Amino acid sequence: ELANDAELDQAAVIQSALRPHTHPEVTGYTIAGGSVSRGALAGDFYDLGIVDGALRITLADAMGKGTGPALVAASVRASLRTAPERGLAESIAEIDRLLEEDLGDTAMFVTAVHAELTPETGDLEVIDAGHSLAFILRADGSWEHLRSTSLPLGMGMGLQPPEVREPRHSRLEPGDAFVCCSDGLLDVLDPDDPYAHVYRVLSELGPDGAIREAMGLATADTATDDITVVVV
């Protein structure tokens, strides 16, 4: 038992090291994100980076909890970082192919949001692979749900050409916020009006404060899963 605990502790240290410790600085934007595992290891992850002047945003959730999903999440992150110059569709198609080749017999799948923001214009391209928890909170308080347009990764689309997962196009105007989360956040939001809960927290605390609030809610009795949130 001590040996197993030590292995888990070491794995948790490595996983923590792979999380973003600083966020890109983009003029005119506030960028915030955080992730908390429910157990020793998380199947969620988020990543942020600048590619050719654009902000790349990724949030993914491997099915299940524990060591297996954590390994898969690390593999997805590594694939996306291997060749960052690839477009969104090409990057997602490569992960699809790898998951089906390597893990096709395990019934493992990953939901993901992979997005690119052009800072100068606010143009936002989003590929949602079965995740369906990406939104734009408009400055007037209205919500735009960037609904999923395709299956999760590893569920049979890897043999299709990359253009099968074409990005959805939208735009951030001044005062708007792009919000993406894992489904663990839903467990700790106000069940009667989760949108109002998020709007209130963002309005009162701002993006950084909202992330701290979400991470704090991860210890609530209602929390049953990993919680990962990104706000731009």
CSV table of C-alpha atoms in Angstrom, one decimal:
chain,number,residue,atom,x,y,z
A,1,GLU,CA,0.0,0.0,0.0
A,2,LEU,CA,2.8,2.4,0.8
A,3,ALA,CA,4.5,1.6,-2.5
A,4,ASN,CA,1.2,2.2,-4.4
A,5,ASP,CA,0.7,5.5,-2.6
A,6,ALA,CA,4.3,6.6,-3.4
A,7,GLU,CA,3.7,5.8,-7.1
A,8,LEU,CA,0.4,7.8,-7.1
A,9,ASP,CA,2.1,10.7,-5.4
A,10,GLN,CA,4.9,10.7,-8.0
A,11,ALA,CA,2.4,10.5,-10.8
A,12,ALA,CA,0.4,13.4,-9.3
A,13,VAL,CA,3.6,15.5,-9.1
A,14,ILE,CA,4.4,14.9,-12.7
A,15,GLN,CA,0.8,15.7,-13.8
A,16,SER,CA,0.9,18.9,-11.8
A,17,ALA,CA,4.2,19.8,-13.5
A,18,LEU,CA,2.5,19.4,-16.9
A,19,ARG,CA,-0.2,22.0,-16.1
A,20,PRO,CA,0.2,25.6,-17.2
A,21,HIS,CA,2.0,27.5,-14.5
A,22,THR,CA,1.8,30.8,-16.4
A,23,HIS,CA,-0.7,32.0,-19.0
A,24,PRO,CA,0.1,33.8,-22.2
A,25,GLU,CA,-0.1,37.6,-22.1
A,26,VAL,CA,-2.2,39.0,-24.9
A,27,THR,CA,-2.8,42.8,-25.2
A,28,GLY,CA,-6.5,43.6,-24.6
A,29,TYR,CA,-7.4,40.2,-23.1
A,30,THR,CA,-7.5,38.6,-19.7
A,31,ILE,CA,-6.7,34.9,-19.7
A,32,ALA,CA,-7.4,32.6,-16.8
A,33,GLY,CA,-7.6,28.9,-16.2
A,34,GLY,CA,-7.3,26.2,-13.5
A,35,SER,CA,-7.8,22.5,-12.9
A,36,VAL,CA,-8.4,20.4,-9.8
A,37,SER,CA,-8.5,16.6,-9.7
A,38,ARG,CA,-11.1,14.9,-7.6
A,39,GLY,CA,-8.7,12.1,-6.8
A,40,ALA,CA,-4.9,11.7,-7.0
A,41,LEU,CA,-4.9,12.0,-10.8
A,42,ALA,CA,-7.1,13.9,-13.3
A,43,GLY,CA,-8.5,12.9,-16.7
A,44,ASP,CA,-9.0,16.6,-17.5
A,45,PHE,CA,-6.4,19.0,-18.7
A,46,TYR,CA,-6.2,22.5,-20.3
A,47,ASP,CA,-3.5,24.1,-22.3
A,48,LEU,CA,-2.8,27.6,-23.6
A,49,GLY,CA,-0.2,28.8,-26.0
A,50,ILE,CA,0.7,31.3,-28.7
A,51,VAL,CA,1.0,29.9,-32.2
A,52,ASP,CA,1.9,32.4,-35.0
A,53,GLY,CA,0.4,35.2,-33.0
A,54,ALA,CA,-2.8,33.4,-32.3
A,55,LEU,CA,-4.0,32.1,-28.9
A,56,ARG,CA,-4.5,28.3,-28.9
A,57,ILE,CA,-6.9,27.1,-26.2
A,58,THR,CA,-7.5,23.4,-25.4
A,59,LEU,CA,-9.6,21.7,-22.8
A,60,ALA,CA,-10.0,17.9,-22.9
A,61,ASP,CA,-11.6,15.3,-20.7
A,62,ALA,CA,-10.7,11.6,-21.0
A,63,MET,CA,-13.5,9.2,-20.0
A,64,GLY,CA,-13.4,7.9,-16.5
A,65,LYS,CA,-11.2,8.6,-13.5
A,66,GLY,CA,-7.8,7.6,-12.2
A,67,THR,CA,-4.6,6.5,-13.8
A,68,GLY,CA,-5.9,5.3,-17.2
A,69,PRO,CA,-7.6,8.6,-18.1
A,70,ALA,CA,-4.6,10.5,-16.8
A,71,LEU,CA,-2.3,8.6,-19.2
A,72,VAL,CA,-4.6,9.3,-22.1
A,73,ALA,CA,-4.9,13.0,-21.2
A,74,ALA,CA,-1.1,13.3,-21.2
A,75,SER,CA,-0.9,11.6,-24.6
A,76,VAL,CA,-3.5,14.0,-26.1
A,77,ARG,CA,-1.6,17.0,-24.7
A,78,ALA,CA,1.7,15.7,-26.0
A,79,SER,CA,0.2,15.1,-29.5
A,80,LEU,CA,-1.1,18.7,-29.6
A,81,ARG,CA,2.3,20.1,-28.6
A,82,THR,CA,4.3,17.9,-31.0
A,83,ALA,CA,3.6,20.0,-34.1
A,84,PRO,CA,1.8,23.2,-33.0
A,85,GLU,CA,2.0,24.7,-36.5
A,86,ARG,CA,-0.7,22.3,-37.6
A,87,GLY,CA,-4.2,23.7,-38.1
A,88,LEU,CA,-7.0,22.9,-35.6
A,89,ALA,CA,-8.6,20.2,-37.8
A,90,GLU,CA,-5.3,18.5,-38.7
A,91,SER,CA,-4.3,18.4,-35.0
A,92,ILE,CA,-7.6,16.9,-33.9
A,93,ALA,CA,-7.6,14.4,-36.7
A,94,GLU,CA,-4.1,13.2,-35.7
A,95,ILE,CA,-5.3,12.6,-32.1
A,96,ASP,CA,-8.4,10.8,-33.4
A,97,ARG,CA,-6.2,8.5,-35.4
A,98,LEU,CA,-3.8,7.8,-32.6
A,99,LEU,CA,-6.6,7.0,-30.1
A,100,GLU,CA,-8.3,4.6,-32.5
A,101,GLU,CA,-5.0,2.9,-33.4
A,102,ASP,CA,-3.7,2.5,-29.9
A,103,LEU,CA,-6.8,2.3,-27.7
A,104,GLY,CA,-9.5,1.2,-30.1
A,105,ASP,CA,-10.1,-2.0,-28.2
A,106,THR,CA,-10.5,-0.3,-24.8
A,107,ALA,CA,-13.6,1.8,-25.6
A,108,MET,CA,-11.7,4.8,-24.3
A,109,PHE,CA,-12.7,8.2,-25.7
A,110,VAL,CA,-11.9,11.8,-25.1
A,111,THR,CA,-14.2,14.9,-25.4
A,112,ALA,CA,-12.3,18.1,-26.3
A,113,VAL,CA,-12.5,21.7,-27.2
A,114,HIS,CA,-9.7,23.0,-29.4
A,115,ALA,CA,-9.9,26.7,-30.3
A,116,GLU,CA,-7.8,29.5,-31.8
A,117,LEU,CA,-8.4,33.2,-31.1
A,118,THR,CA,-7.0,35.9,-33.4
A,119,PRO,CA,-6.3,38.7,-30.9
A,120,GLU,CA,-6.4,41.7,-33.3
A,121,THR,CA,-9.9,40.9,-34.6
A,122,GLY,CA,-11.4,38.7,-31.9
A,123,ASP,CA,-12.1,36.0,-34.5
A,124,LEU,CA,-12.6,32.7,-32.8
A,125,GLU,CA,-12.4,29.2,-34.4
A,126,VAL,CA,-13.6,26.3,-32.3
A,127,ILE,CA,-13.6,22.5,-32.9
A,128,ASP,CA,-15.8,20.8,-30.3
A,129,ALA,CA,-15.4,17.0,-30.3
A,130,GLY,CA,-18.3,15.8,-28.3
A,131,HIS,CA,-17.7,18.1,-25.3
A,132,SER,CA,-20.4,20.8,-25.7
A,133,LEU,CA,-19.3,22.9,-22.8
A,134,ALA,CA,-17.9,25.9,-24.6
A,135,PHE,CA,-19.7,29.2,-24.5
A,136,ILE,CA,-19.4,32.9,-25.2
A,137,LEU,CA,-20.8,35.1,-22.5
A,138,ARG,CA,-21.7,38.4,-24.3
A,139,ALA,CA,-21.2,41.8,-22.8
A,140,ASP,CA,-25.0,42.2,-22.5
A,141,GLY,CA,-25.3,39.1,-20.3
A,142,SER,CA,-26.6,36.8,-23.1
A,143,TRP,CA,-25.0,33.4,-23.7
A,144,GLU,CA,-23.9,31.8,-27.0
A,145,HIS,CA,-23.6,28.0,-26.7
A,146,LEU,CA,-20.9,26.7,-29.1
A,147,ARG,CA,-22.5,23.3,-29.4
A,148,SER,CA,-20.6,20.2,-30.3
A,149,THR,CA,-20.8,19.3,-34.0
A,150,SER,CA,-19.0,15.9,-33.9
A,151,LEU,CA,-18.3,12.8,-31.9
A,152,PRO,CA,-15.7,12.6,-29.1
A,153,LEU,CA,-12.2,11.7,-30.1
A,154,GLY,CA,-11.5,7.9,-30.6
A,155,MET,CA,-15.1,7.1,-31.6
A,156,GLY,CA,-14.7,6.3,-35.2
A,157,MET,CA,-13.9,9.5,-36.9
A,158,GLY,CA,-10.2,9.0,-37.1
A,159,LEU,CA,-10.4,7.4,-40.5
A,160,GLN,CA,-12.1,10.4,-42.0
A,161,PRO,CA,-10.2,13.3,-43.6
A,162,PRO,CA,-9.4,16.3,-41.3
A,163,GLU,CA,-12.0,18.5,-42.9
A,164,VAL,CA,-14.8,16.3,-41.3
A,165,ARG,CA,-14.2,18.4,-38.1
A,166,GLU,CA,-14.4,21.9,-39.6
A,167,PRO,CA,-14.0,24.7,-37.0
A,168,ARG,CA,-17.0,26.7,-36.0
A,169,HIS,CA,-16.5,30.5,-36.4
A,170,SER,CA,-17.5,33.2,-34.0
A,171,ARG,CA,-16.1,36.4,-32.7
A,172,LEU,CA,-15.3,38.0,-29.3
A,173,GLU,CA,-16.4,41.6,-29.1
A,174,PRO,CA,-15.2,44.0,-26.4
A,175,GLY,CA,-16.6,42.8,-23.1
A,176,ASP,CA,-17.3,39.3,-24.2
A,177,ALA,CA,-15.8,36.2,-22.6
A,178,PHE,CA,-15.0,32.7,-24.0
A,179,VAL,CA,-15.8,30.2,-21.2
A,180,CYS,CA,-15.0,26.5,-21.4
A,181,CYS,CA,-15.2,23.9,-18.6
A,182,SER,CA,-15.2,20.2,-17.9
A,183,ASP,CA,-18.5,18.6,-16.8
A,184,GLY,CA,-17.3,18.4,-13.2
A,185,LEU,CA,-18.1,22.1,-12.8
A,186,LEU,CA,-21.8,21.4,-13.4
A,187,ASP,CA,-22.0,19.4,-10.2
A,188,VAL,CA,-21.1,22.5,-8.1
A,189,LEU,CA,-23.0,25.2,-9.9
A,190,ASP,CA,-26.5,26.4,-8.9
A,191,PRO,CA,-28.7,23.7,-10.3
A,192,ASP,CA,-31.6,26.0,-10.8
A,193,ASP,CA,-29.7,28.6,-12.9
A,194,PRO,CA,-26.1,27.7,-13.6
A,195,TYR,CA,-25.8,30.4,-16.2
A,196,ALA,CA,-26.8,33.1,-13.7
A,197,HIS,CA,-24.3,31.6,-11.2
A,198,VAL,CA,-21.4,31.9,-13.7
A,199,TYR,CA,-22.4,35.3,-14.9
A,200,ARG,CA,-22.6,36.6,-11.3
A,201,VAL,CA,-19.2,35.2,-10.3
A,202,LEU,CA,-17.5,36.5,-13.5
A,203,SER,CA,-19.1,39.9,-13.1
A,204,GLU,CA,-18.2,40.3,-9.4
A,205,LEU,CA,-14.8,38.6,-9.4
A,206,GLY,CA,-13.5,38.8,-12.9
A,207,PRO,CA,-11.8,35.9,-14.8
A,208,ASP,CA,-9.0,35.2,-12.2
A,209,GLY,CA,-11.4,35.5,-9.3
A,210,ALA,CA,-13.9,33.2,-11.1
A,211,ILE,CA,-11.2,30.5,-11.5
A,212,ARG,CA,-10.3,30.7,-7.9
A,213,GLU,CA,-14.0,30.4,-7.0
A,214,ALA,CA,-14.4,27.3,-9.2
A,215,MET,CA,-11.3,25.7,-7.7
A,216,GLY,CA,-12.6,26.4,-4.3
A,217,LEU,CA,-16.0,24.7,-5.2
A,218,ALA,CA,-14.0,21.6,-6.1
A,219,THR,CA,-14.0,20.7,-2.4
A,220,ALA,CA,-17.8,21.0,-2.0
A,221,ASP,CA,-19.8,17.9,-1.1
A,222,THR,CA,-21.5,18.0,-4.4
A,223,ALA,CA,-18.2,17.8,-6.4
A,224,THR,CA,-17.8,14.2,-7.8
A,225,ASP,CA,-15.4,14.8,-10.7
A,226,ASP,CA,-12.3,16.7,-11.8
A,227,ILE,CA,-13.0,20.4,-12.4
A,228,THR,CA,-11.2,22.3,-15.2
A,229,VAL,CA,-12.2,25.8,-16.3
A,230,VAL,CA,-10.8,28.3,-18.9
A,231,VAL,CA,-11.9,31.9,-19.3
A,232,VAL,CA,-10.7,34.3,-22.0
